[in-house]
Amino acid sequence: ASPRFTTPPSRSTATRTEDQVMGGLATTMEDSQHLLRPPLMELPPDVDQLFGPITKTGTDYLPAETLARAEKGSFMEKIKLKKDGSVAWREVHELAALLRSGQYTWEELDLMTDKDDMDQRLKYAGIFHRRKKTPGRFMMRMRIPNGVVTSDQLFFIAEAMAKYGEDYEAVVDITTRQNLQLRGLKLEDTSEIITGLLARGLGCYSSGLDNVRNVVGNPLAGIDPLEIYDTRELCTAINDMITNHNLGNPEWANLPRKFNIAVSGTRDDYSHTHINDIGFQAVPHAASGIVGFNVVLGGYFSAKRVATSLELDLWVPPGQVLNLCYSVLRLFRDHGNRKDRQKARLLWLIEEWGVETFRRKLLAEMQSNAAYGPGAGQTLPVDVAQAHAAPAYPRRDYLGVHPQKQAGRSWVGVHVPVGRFRAFDVHELGRLAARYSGGELRFTVEQNVIFPHVGDEDVASLLADPFLQTGRFRTDPGPLARGLVACTGAQFCGVGLVETKNRALDLIERLEARYQLPHMVRLHFSGCPNSCGQSQVADIGLMGAPAKKDGKAVEGVDIFLGGAVGEEAQLGDKFLKNVAMGENDADVIQALGEILVERFGAVQR
Ligand code: SRM
């Protein structure tokens, strides 16, 4: 059961000229030549050569009993059994080629193809048709393990998006999984973007539908004086194992449901391990001193249920992290619920078996794992959970300028209002990263960016750069802005009940103008109960909900209070239900104002 490709395709040593890399856009790039011009992965020109013949599909990996359950399973099981990712990874290129050849218009192709191919299965390739809001336009969800990108990758994305000019739909969003989504794409362009990303070491396959999502790590990995474990290599290794180096891996092409993995490297838990299906919390082993991870499992949010992770009472060294992910995924794939999608996330399987039984089965699976296990006759090097350092550790805010563990270097955390960019912004980030941060930039789950490795002598000129002087991207945003997160919302998302991003910006601007706050308050806004904006981890969580005003159905929100992240993580509780937004959002401003005064020490200006 090994992946079809065990190593990535060979990388060419050929380099490109400056103009090819920059698309002709001038920039200063005396630093980080290697990151600006990494060797491109050499990709074969056509789909057959790129992917080879389909020798195995996701269905082939299902044991007979699982297959029988899938056959009687939910509508989505039928969609997956008919065709799964192994087909979609190729089909996206074939559909794009048909459009580019001029043989068919988009409208004709849309009529000719199965709607499930277009609207569901393409998500296996990370391509989401936004039929409800922007028909004929697609969103590409990338995979960025640990949220680390290079200037070269940013320039490529900027160029791909620049093609759409000032088009209202053409935006790039940082997601709540430390990732990017490119929006407003035409299907004919997606193939070239996918191969361009692959050539630069990034991908988008298996980022939607029943797949493992972007692997979240510590955005301060390798630079933070308080770091316990550098998460970067592990996140990339997990991603490569799951996606076959971003080329698609049929072994995981038929999971029962979506699946989230997060690796935390400091006590701040910037990765939010407690709300992921698998969370790795860095902690040294008491006896050996080896820094490994306590494992927590099953955390998730959904419209029907939200839950923090269960502690498995298991500690694994870094060398067993892949084994653990592989083994949990196998148990999940083969035994997870295929009938009821509301009961299909990992937590339900753990509850069905009980934590003890799940742990026992998992350890047996890990012991016998041919690909990543300890090997025949060897003991599995794991232990019971190790004690974390004493609590009362205040989670740090990473925005602004902070000294790194490397002498003479600082990281600069910059706030990105609701994580949204246009093509030009992405190019500018690449330019600044090339000039100041070793050609590297990081994304955070709060939808912000971090420039690492900035020489202390360069900090002032980075901060003085015109891009950071417009007032839009700030290192010192206001107390509500600095903790603001908003999901895509109804502007582009078909399931969003309310518009979130623009509204969130407007709400906090008005609240900051009206109230003085003694400290930051983390406010997260999700457009619907799926909680993609992680409303329950915030100090104040907003969640789109139906409401009534003067007997009429109007837009509204539920308001959550008391969420916390870090070592003392807890989920917020619903405090107010179905609050009508009111005219010009006045009612929700009123409710939030009262909460800020009563709970967070705000004073009316
Ligand atoms: Fe999400 C579905 C956007 C993070 C829980 N999510 C969706 C869809 C795909 C619905 C759709 O098809 O339109 C949204 C796409 C909208 C669009 O056009 O952008 C969507 N989710 C997002 C993003 C982009 C929100 C954001 O603005 O950052 C996040 C993408 C992360 C990524 O890079 O992969 C995003 N979604 C989350 C999170 C947060 C997280 O992962 O930490 C959650 C809660 C955590 C969890 O999954 O346990 C989340 N999204 C959901 C759910 C509920 C899952 C469930 O078990 O029921 C759905 C609906 C579903 O899967 O059936 C959903």
PDB file of C-alpha atoms and ligand atoms in Angstrom, residues 123 128 130 139 141 175-177 179 181 183 213 257-258 260 300-302 345 447 486-488 493 495 530-532 534, ligand 1:
ATOM      1  CA  LYS A 123     -12.645  19.716  -5.212  1.00  0.00           C
ATOM      2  CA  PHE A 128     -14.141  24.673  -6.219  1.00  0.00           C
ATOM      3  CA  ARG A 130     -18.651  28.652  -7.058  1.00  0.00           C
ATOM      4  CA  MET A 139     -11.743  29.043  -6.305  1.00  0.00           C
ATOM      5  CA  ARG A 141      -7.572  26.107  -2.383  1.00  0.00           C
ATOM      6  CA  THR A 175      -7.492  30.986   5.276  1.00  0.00           C
ATOM      7  CA  THR A 176      -7.949  29.871   8.866  1.00  0.00           C
ATOM      8  CA  ARG A 177      -5.661  26.938   8.059  1.00  0.00           C
ATOM      9  CA  ASN A 179      -3.240  28.651   3.662  1.00  0.00           C
ATOM     10  CA  GLN A 181      -7.314  30.468  -1.666  1.00  0.00           C
ATOM     11  CA  ARG A 183     -10.610  33.128  -6.259  1.00  0.00           C
ATOM     12  CA  ARG A 213      -6.706  19.646   4.731  1.00  0.00           C
ATOM     13  CA  ARG A 257     -15.057  12.872   5.686  1.00  0.00           C
ATOM     14  CA  LYS A 258     -12.695  15.846   5.847  1.00  0.00           C
ATOM     15  CA  ASN A 260      -7.520  18.145   9.927  1.00  0.00           C
ATOM     16  CA  TYR A 300     -13.812  19.488  15.262  1.00  0.00           C
ATOM     17  CA  PHE A 301     -16.475  22.044  14.436  1.00  0.00           C
ATOM     18  CA  SER A 302     -19.589  21.453  12.396  1.00  0.00           C
ATOM     19  CA  ARG A 345     -15.701  12.868  11.672  1.00  0.00           C
ATOM     20  CA  GLN A 447      -5.048  35.325   8.531  1.00  0.00           C
ATOM     21  CA  ALA A 486     -13.436  36.310   9.191  1.00  0.00           C
ATOM     22  CA  CYS A 487     -14.306  33.396   6.931  1.00  0.00           C
ATOM     23  CA  THR A 488     -15.235  33.823   3.248  1.00  0.00           C
ATOM     24  CA  CYS A 493     -19.591  31.150  -0.205  1.00  0.00           C
ATOM     25  CA  VAL A 495     -23.515  28.197   2.385  1.00  0.00           C
ATOM     26  CA  ASN A 530     -19.882  25.351  10.051  1.00  0.00           C
ATOM     27  CA  SER A 531     -17.618  27.817  11.877  1.00  0.00           C
ATOM     28  CA  CYS A 532     -14.894  28.050   9.247  1.00  0.00           C
ATOM     29  CA  GLN A 534     -13.415  29.275  14.245  1.00  0.00           C
TER      30      GLN A 534
HETATM   31 FE1  SRM B   1     -14.649  25.444   5.995  1.00  0.00          FE
HETATM   32  C1  SRM B   1     -17.029  23.954   4.171  1.00  0.00           C
HETATM   33  C2  SRM B   1     -14.292  27.767   3.651  1.00  0.00           C
HETATM   34  C3  SRM B   1     -11.773  26.349   7.450  1.00  0.00           C
HETATM   35  C4  SRM B   1     -15.535  23.721   8.820  1.00  0.00           C
HETATM   36  N1  SRM B   1     -15.505  25.760   4.184  1.00  0.00           N
HETATM   37  C5  SRM B   1     -16.470  25.006   3.604  1.00  0.00           C
HETATM   38  C6  SRM B   1     -16.750  25.402   2.186  1.00  0.00           C
HETATM   39  C7  SRM B   1     -15.907  24.504   1.328  1.00  0.00           C
HETATM   40  C8  SRM B   1     -18.222  25.311   1.774  1.00  0.00           C
HETATM   41  C9  SRM B   1     -18.406  25.461   0.272  1.00  0.00           C
HETATM   42  O1  SRM B   1     -18.291  24.477  -0.460  1.00  0.00           O
HETATM   43  O2  SRM B   1     -18.662  26.570  -0.159  1.00  0.00           O
HETATM   44  C10 SRM B   1     -16.245  26.859   2.242  1.00  0.00           C
HETATM   45  C11 SRM B   1     -15.678  27.401   0.952  1.00  0.00           C
HETATM   46  C12 SRM B   1     -16.004  28.894   0.848  1.00  0.00           C
HETATM   47  C13 SRM B   1     -15.154  29.620  -0.128  1.00  0.00           C
HETATM   48  O3  SRM B   1     -15.570  29.787  -1.294  1.00  0.00           O
HETATM   49  O4  SRM B   1     -14.094  30.094   0.272  1.00  0.00           O
HETATM   50  C14 SRM B   1     -15.282  26.799   3.421  1.00  0.00           C
HETATM   51  N2  SRM B   1     -13.247  26.725   5.553  1.00  0.00           N
HETATM   52  C15 SRM B   1     -13.321  27.684   4.600  1.00  0.00           C
HETATM   53  C16 SRM B   1     -12.180  28.668   4.722  1.00  0.00           C
HETATM   54  C17 SRM B   1     -11.717  29.234   3.384  1.00  0.00           C
HETATM   55  C18 SRM B   1     -12.595  29.813   5.672  1.00  0.00           C
HETATM   56  C19 SRM B   1     -11.650  30.994   5.627  1.00  0.00           C
HETATM   57  O5  SRM B   1     -12.078  32.029   5.100  1.00  0.00           O
HETATM   58  O6  SRM B   1     -10.521  30.892   6.076  1.00  0.00           O
HETATM   59  C20 SRM B   1     -11.160  27.795   5.473  1.00  0.00           C
HETATM   60  C21 SRM B   1     -10.274  27.007   4.553  1.00  0.00           C
HETATM   61  C22 SRM B   1      -9.179  26.310   5.305  1.00  0.00           C
HETATM   62  C23 SRM B   1      -8.194  25.610   4.411  1.00  0.00           C
HETATM   63  O7  SRM B   1      -7.238  26.275   3.982  1.00  0.00           O
HETATM   64  O8  SRM B   1      -8.352  24.406   4.157  1.00  0.00           O
HETATM   65  C24 SRM B   1     -12.097  26.864   6.224  1.00  0.00           C
HETATM   66  N3  SRM B   1     -13.804  25.046   7.772  1.00  0.00           N
HETATM   67  C25 SRM B   1     -12.649  25.595   8.217  1.00  0.00           C
HETATM   68  C26 SRM B   1     -12.478  25.313   9.604  1.00  0.00           C
HETATM   69  C27 SRM B   1     -11.352  25.826  10.489  1.00  0.00           C
HETATM   70  C28 SRM B   1     -10.211  24.876  10.621  1.00  0.00           C
HETATM   71  O9  SRM B   1     -10.002  23.987   9.776  1.00  0.00           O
HETATM   72  O10 SRM B   1      -9.499  25.011  11.600  1.00  0.00           O
HETATM   73  C29 SRM B   1     -13.576  24.555   9.985  1.00  0.00           C
HETATM   74  C30 SRM B   1     -13.893  24.046  11.405  1.00  0.00           C
HETATM   75  C31 SRM B   1     -12.943  22.998  11.834  1.00  0.00           C
HETATM   76  C32 SRM B   1     -13.309  21.620  11.374  1.00  0.00           C
HETATM   77  O11 SRM B   1     -13.414  21.367  10.178  1.00  0.00           O
HETATM   78  O12 SRM B   1     -13.461  20.768  12.242  1.00  0.00           O
HETATM   79  C33 SRM B   1     -14.396  24.391   8.830  1.00  0.00           C
HETATM   80  N4  SRM B   1     -16.077  24.001   6.414  1.00  0.00           N
HETATM   81  C34 SRM B   1     -16.310  23.462   7.636  1.00  0.00           C
HETATM   82  C35 SRM B   1     -17.422  22.573   7.535  1.00  0.00           C
HETATM   83  C36 SRM B   1     -18.026  21.717   8.681  1.00  0.00           C
HETATM   84  C37 SRM B   1     -17.315  20.399   8.739  1.00  0.00           C
HETATM   85  C38 SRM B   1     -18.130  19.300   9.347  1.00  0.00           C
HETATM   86  O13 SRM B   1     -17.522  18.332   9.853  1.00  0.00           O
HETATM   87  O14 SRM B   1     -19.355  19.333   9.290  1.00  0.00           O
HETATM   88  C39 SRM B   1     -17.868  22.630   6.197  1.00  0.00           C
HETATM   89  C40 SRM B   1     -19.053  21.886   5.576  1.00  0.00           C
HETATM   90  C41 SRM B   1     -18.751  20.456   5.285  1.00  0.00           C
HETATM   91  O15 SRM B   1     -17.604  20.028   5.230  1.00  0.00           O
HETATM   92  O16 SRM B   1     -19.722  19.732   5.075  1.00  0.00           O
HETATM   93  C42 SRM B   1     -17.009  23.542   5.527  1.00  0.00           C
END
